[in-house]
Tab-separated table of C-alpha atoms in Angstrom:
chain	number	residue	atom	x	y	z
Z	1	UNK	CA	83.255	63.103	-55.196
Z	2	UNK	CA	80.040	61.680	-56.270
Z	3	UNK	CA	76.787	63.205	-55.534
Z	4	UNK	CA	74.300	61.663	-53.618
Z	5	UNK	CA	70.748	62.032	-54.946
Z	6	UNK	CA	68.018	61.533	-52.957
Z	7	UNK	CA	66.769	57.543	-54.163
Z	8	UNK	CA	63.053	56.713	-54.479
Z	9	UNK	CA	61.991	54.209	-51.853
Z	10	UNK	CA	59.591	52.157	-53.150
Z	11	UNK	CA	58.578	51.164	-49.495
Z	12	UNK	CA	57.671	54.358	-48.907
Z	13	UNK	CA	55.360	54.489	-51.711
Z	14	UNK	CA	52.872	52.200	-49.766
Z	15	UNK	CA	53.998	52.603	-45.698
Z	16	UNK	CA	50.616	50.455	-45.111
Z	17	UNK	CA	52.387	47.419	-46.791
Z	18	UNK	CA	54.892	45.592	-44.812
Z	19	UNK	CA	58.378	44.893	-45.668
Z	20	UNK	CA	58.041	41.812	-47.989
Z	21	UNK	CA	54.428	42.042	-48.948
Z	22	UNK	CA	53.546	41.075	-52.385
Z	23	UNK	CA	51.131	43.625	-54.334
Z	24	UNK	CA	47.867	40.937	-53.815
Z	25	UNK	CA	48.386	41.463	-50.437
Z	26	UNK	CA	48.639	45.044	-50.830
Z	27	UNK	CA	45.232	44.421	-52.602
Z	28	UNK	CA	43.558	42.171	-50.116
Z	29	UNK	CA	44.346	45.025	-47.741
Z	30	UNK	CA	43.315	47.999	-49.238
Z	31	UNK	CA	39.827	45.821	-49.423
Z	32	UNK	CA	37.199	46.868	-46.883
Z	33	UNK	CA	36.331	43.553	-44.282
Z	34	UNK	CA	33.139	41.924	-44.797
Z	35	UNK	CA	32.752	40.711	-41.458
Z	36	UNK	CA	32.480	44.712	-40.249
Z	37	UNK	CA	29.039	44.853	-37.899
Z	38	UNK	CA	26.871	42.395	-36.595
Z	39	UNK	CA	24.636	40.013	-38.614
Z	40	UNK	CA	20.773	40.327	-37.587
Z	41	UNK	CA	20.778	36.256	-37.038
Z	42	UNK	CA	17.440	34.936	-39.373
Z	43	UNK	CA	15.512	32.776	-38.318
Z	44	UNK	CA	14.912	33.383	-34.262
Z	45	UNK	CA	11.264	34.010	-34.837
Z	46	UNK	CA	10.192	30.896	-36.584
Z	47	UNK	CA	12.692	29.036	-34.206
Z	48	UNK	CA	11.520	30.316	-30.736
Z	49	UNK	CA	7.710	30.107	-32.395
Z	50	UNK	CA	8.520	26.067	-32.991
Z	51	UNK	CA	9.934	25.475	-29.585
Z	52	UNK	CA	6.548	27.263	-28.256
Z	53	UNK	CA	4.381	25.133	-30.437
Z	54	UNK	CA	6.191	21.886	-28.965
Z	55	UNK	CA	6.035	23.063	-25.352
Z	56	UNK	CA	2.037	23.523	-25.684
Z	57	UNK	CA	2.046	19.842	-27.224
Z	58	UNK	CA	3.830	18.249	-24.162
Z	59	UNK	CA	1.649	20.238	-22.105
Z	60	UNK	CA	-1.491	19.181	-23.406
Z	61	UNK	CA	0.327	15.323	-23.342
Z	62	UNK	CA	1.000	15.877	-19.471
Z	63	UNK	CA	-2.662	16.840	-18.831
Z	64	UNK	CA	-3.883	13.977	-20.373
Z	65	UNK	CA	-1.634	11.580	-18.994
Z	66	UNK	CA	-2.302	13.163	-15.144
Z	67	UNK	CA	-6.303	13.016	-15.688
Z	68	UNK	CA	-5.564	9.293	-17.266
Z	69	UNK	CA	-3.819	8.625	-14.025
Z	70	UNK	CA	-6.206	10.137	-12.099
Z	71	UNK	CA	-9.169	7.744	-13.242
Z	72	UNK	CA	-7.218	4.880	-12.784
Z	73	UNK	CA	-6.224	5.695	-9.279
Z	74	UNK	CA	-10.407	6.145	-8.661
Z	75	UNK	CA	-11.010	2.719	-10.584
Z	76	UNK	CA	-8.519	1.026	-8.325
Z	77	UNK	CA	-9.966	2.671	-4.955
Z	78	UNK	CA	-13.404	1.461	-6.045
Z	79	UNK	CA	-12.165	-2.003	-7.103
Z	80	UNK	CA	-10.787	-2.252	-3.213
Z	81	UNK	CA	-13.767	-1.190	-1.760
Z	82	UNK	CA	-16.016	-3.652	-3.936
Z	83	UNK	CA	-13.446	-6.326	-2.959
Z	84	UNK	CA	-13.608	-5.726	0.601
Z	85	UNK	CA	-17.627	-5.465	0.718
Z	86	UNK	CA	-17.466	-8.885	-1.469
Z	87	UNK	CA	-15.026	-10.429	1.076
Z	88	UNK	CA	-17.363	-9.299	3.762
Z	89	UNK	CA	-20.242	-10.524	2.493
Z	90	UNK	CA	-18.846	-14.172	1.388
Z	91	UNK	CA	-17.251	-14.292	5.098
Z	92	UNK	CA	-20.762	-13.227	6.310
Z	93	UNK	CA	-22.702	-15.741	4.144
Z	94	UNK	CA	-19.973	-18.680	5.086
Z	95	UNK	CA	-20.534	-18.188	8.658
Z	96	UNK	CA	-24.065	-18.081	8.836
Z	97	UNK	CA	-24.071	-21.498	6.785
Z	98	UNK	CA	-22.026	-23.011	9.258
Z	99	UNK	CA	-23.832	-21.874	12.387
Z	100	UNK	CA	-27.393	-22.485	10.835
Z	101	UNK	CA	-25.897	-26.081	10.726
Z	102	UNK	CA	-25.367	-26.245	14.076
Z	103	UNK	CA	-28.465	-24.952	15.682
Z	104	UNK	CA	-30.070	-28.405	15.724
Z	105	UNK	CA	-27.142	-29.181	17.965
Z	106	UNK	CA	-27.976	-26.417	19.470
Z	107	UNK	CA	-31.557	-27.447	19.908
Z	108	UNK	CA	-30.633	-30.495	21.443
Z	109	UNK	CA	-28.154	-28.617	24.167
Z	110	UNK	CA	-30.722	-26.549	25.242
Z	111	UNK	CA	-33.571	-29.239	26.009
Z	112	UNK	CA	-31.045	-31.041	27.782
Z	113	UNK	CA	-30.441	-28.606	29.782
Z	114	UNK	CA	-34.195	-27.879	30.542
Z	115	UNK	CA	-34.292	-31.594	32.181
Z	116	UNK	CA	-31.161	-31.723	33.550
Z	117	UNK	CA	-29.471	-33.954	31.479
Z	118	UNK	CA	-26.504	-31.692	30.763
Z	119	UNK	CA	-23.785	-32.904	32.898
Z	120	UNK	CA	-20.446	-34.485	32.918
Z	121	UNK	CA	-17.887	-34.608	29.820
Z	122	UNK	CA	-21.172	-33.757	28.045
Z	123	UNK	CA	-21.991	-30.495	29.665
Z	124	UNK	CA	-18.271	-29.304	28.984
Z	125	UNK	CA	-18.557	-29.871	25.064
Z	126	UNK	CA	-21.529	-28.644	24.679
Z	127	UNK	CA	-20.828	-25.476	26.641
Z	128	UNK	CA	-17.409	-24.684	24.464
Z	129	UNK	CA	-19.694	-24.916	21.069
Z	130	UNK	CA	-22.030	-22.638	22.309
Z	131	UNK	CA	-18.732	-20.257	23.362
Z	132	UNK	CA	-17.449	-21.205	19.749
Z	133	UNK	CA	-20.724	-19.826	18.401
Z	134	UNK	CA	-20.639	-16.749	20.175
Z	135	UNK	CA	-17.929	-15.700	18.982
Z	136	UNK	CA	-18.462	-15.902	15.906
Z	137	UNK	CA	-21.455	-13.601	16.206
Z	138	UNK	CA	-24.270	-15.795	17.116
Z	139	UNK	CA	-27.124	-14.647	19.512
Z	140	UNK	CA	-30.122	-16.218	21.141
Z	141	UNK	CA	-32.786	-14.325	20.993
Z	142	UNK	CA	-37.278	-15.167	21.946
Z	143	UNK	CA	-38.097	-14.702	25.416
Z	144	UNK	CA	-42.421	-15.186	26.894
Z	145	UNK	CA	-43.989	-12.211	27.632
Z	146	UNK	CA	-42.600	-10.183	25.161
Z	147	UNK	CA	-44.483	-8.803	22.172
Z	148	UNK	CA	-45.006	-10.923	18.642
Z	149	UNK	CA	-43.176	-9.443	16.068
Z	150	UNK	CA	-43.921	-10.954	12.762
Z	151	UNK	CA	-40.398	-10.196	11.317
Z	152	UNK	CA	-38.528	-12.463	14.085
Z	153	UNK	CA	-40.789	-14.695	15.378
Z	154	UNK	CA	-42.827	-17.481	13.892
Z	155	UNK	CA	-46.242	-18.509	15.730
Z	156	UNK	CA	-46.905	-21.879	15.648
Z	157	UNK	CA	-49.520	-22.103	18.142
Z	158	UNK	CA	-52.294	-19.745	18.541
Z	159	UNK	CA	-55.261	-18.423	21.894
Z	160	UNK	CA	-56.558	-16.322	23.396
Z	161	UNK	CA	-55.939	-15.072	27.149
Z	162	UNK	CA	-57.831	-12.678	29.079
Z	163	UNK	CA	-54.585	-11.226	30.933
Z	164	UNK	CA	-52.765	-9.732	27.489
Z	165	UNK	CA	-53.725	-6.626	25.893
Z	166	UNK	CA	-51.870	-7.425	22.606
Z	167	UNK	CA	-50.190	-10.123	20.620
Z	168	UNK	CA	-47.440	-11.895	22.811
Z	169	UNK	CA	-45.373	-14.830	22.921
Z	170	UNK	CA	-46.632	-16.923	25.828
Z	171	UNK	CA	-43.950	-19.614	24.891
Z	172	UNK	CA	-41.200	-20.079	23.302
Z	173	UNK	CA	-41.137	-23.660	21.150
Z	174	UNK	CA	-37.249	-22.961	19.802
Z	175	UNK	CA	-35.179	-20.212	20.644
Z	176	UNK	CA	-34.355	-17.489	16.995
Z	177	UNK	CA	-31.310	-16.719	16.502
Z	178	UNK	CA	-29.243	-14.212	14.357
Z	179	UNK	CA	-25.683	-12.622	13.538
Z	180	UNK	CA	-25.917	-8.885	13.858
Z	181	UNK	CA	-28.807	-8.006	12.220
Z	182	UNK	CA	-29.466	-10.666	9.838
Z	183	UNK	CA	-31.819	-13.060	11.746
Z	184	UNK	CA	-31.129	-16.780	10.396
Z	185	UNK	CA	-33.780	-18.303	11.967
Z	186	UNK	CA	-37.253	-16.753	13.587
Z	187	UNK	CA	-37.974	-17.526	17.141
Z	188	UNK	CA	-40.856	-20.618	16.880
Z	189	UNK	CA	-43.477	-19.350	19.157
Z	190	UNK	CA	-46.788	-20.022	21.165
Z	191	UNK	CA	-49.154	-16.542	20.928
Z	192	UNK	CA	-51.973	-15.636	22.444
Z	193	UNK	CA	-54.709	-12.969	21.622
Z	194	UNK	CA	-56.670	-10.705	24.055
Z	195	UNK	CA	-60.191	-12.084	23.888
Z	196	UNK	CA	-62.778	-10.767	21.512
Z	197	UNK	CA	-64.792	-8.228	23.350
Z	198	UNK	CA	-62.754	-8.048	26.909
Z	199	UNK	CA	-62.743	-5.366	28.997
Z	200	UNK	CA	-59.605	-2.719	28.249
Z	201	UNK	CA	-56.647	-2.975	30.486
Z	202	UNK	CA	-55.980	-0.527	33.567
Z	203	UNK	CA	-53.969	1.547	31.421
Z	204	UNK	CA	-56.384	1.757	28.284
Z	205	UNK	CA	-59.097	2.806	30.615
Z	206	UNK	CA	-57.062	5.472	32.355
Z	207	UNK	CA	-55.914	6.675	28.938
Z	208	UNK	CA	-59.480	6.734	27.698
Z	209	UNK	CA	-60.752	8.787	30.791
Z	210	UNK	CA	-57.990	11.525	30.189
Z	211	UNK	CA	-58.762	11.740	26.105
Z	212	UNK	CA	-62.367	12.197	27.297
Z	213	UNK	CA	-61.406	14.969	30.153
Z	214	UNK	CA	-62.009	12.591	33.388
Z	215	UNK	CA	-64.268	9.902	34.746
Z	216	UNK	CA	-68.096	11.549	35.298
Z	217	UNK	CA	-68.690	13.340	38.799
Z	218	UNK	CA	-71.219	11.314	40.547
């Protein structure tokens, strides 16, 4: 009967080795992992300081480009406003052209009807140009008895007449006429002066007496 002795296991000389291992794997083993504990990543500061340096530039770029968009939107409000006021002013300018063309026509419609001569087909036409040229703005304007006023009517005839206490249009030679306020031709007028040295109206006197507190008491 043999003896059994107790054998030497080499397995059990390394239980942290598995069956089969070879003794560099052993090694590789027994060494301690690298990759133990995180890494403090390098870098994040210059990286997040970069992204904040590029954010300020397209800031700065948006500002410019909004107040560069800005002027241009004023530019183009003021271009439309110039071009209206031009478009006004040519349409005005056109139109008063035209109708200072017609007034001799005008002229001529008006005397006849001061004799009576505007009748018939004739009376029609004329009285559709003188609707034509009120609509497009045209007025008549000079009437007698009224007051000269140098800045719409022209005197071409000058007296004097004891019955006015001013300057006034005792006739009126050619009607003025204007669009608006832009008078394109003066009312051509008759005037007549108070006579040198007359006697002060009614209401001059009456005025006088109150500035000098009343007529004398007799």
């Amino acid at each position: 009967m043999t003896e059994e002795t107790p054998g030497f296991d080499e397995h059990e000389e390394n239980p942290d080795v598995p069956s089969g291992a070879t003794p560099d794997d052993a090694a590789e083993s027994a060494e301690p992992s690298e990759k133990e504990g995180p890494a403090a990543p390098a870098g994040d500061a210059a990286k997040t300081a970069g992204l904040t340096a590029q954010l300020d530039q397209v800031r700065t770029a948006l500002n410019e480009r909004t107040g560069d968009l800005q002027r241009l939107q004023a530019e183009y409000q003021n271009y439309r406003r110039r071009v209206e006021r031009d478009r006004v002013t040519v349409k005005e300018i056109a139109t008063a052209t035209l109708l200072t063309e017609l007034l001799p026509v005008l002229d001529d419609i008006g005397r006849a009807r001061e004799h009576g001569e505007l009748v018939g087909g004739f009376k029609s036409v004329a009285e559709s140009l003188e609707t034509a040229a009120a609509k497009m703005g045209l007025q008549q304007f000079g009437k007698e008895g009224e007051p000269f006023d140098p800045t719409i009517h022209e005197a071409l005839m000058h007296s004097y007449a004891p019955d006015v206490t001013e300057t006034t249009c005792v006739a009126v030679l050619q009607p003025g006429y204007r669009i608006g306020e832009r008078t394109i031709r003066p009312a051509r007028v008759a005037v007549a002066e108070p006579q040198p040295g007359a006697a002060p109206a009614p209401k001059e006197e009456k005025q006088a007496d109150e500035e000098s507190g009343g007529p004398e008491a007799g």
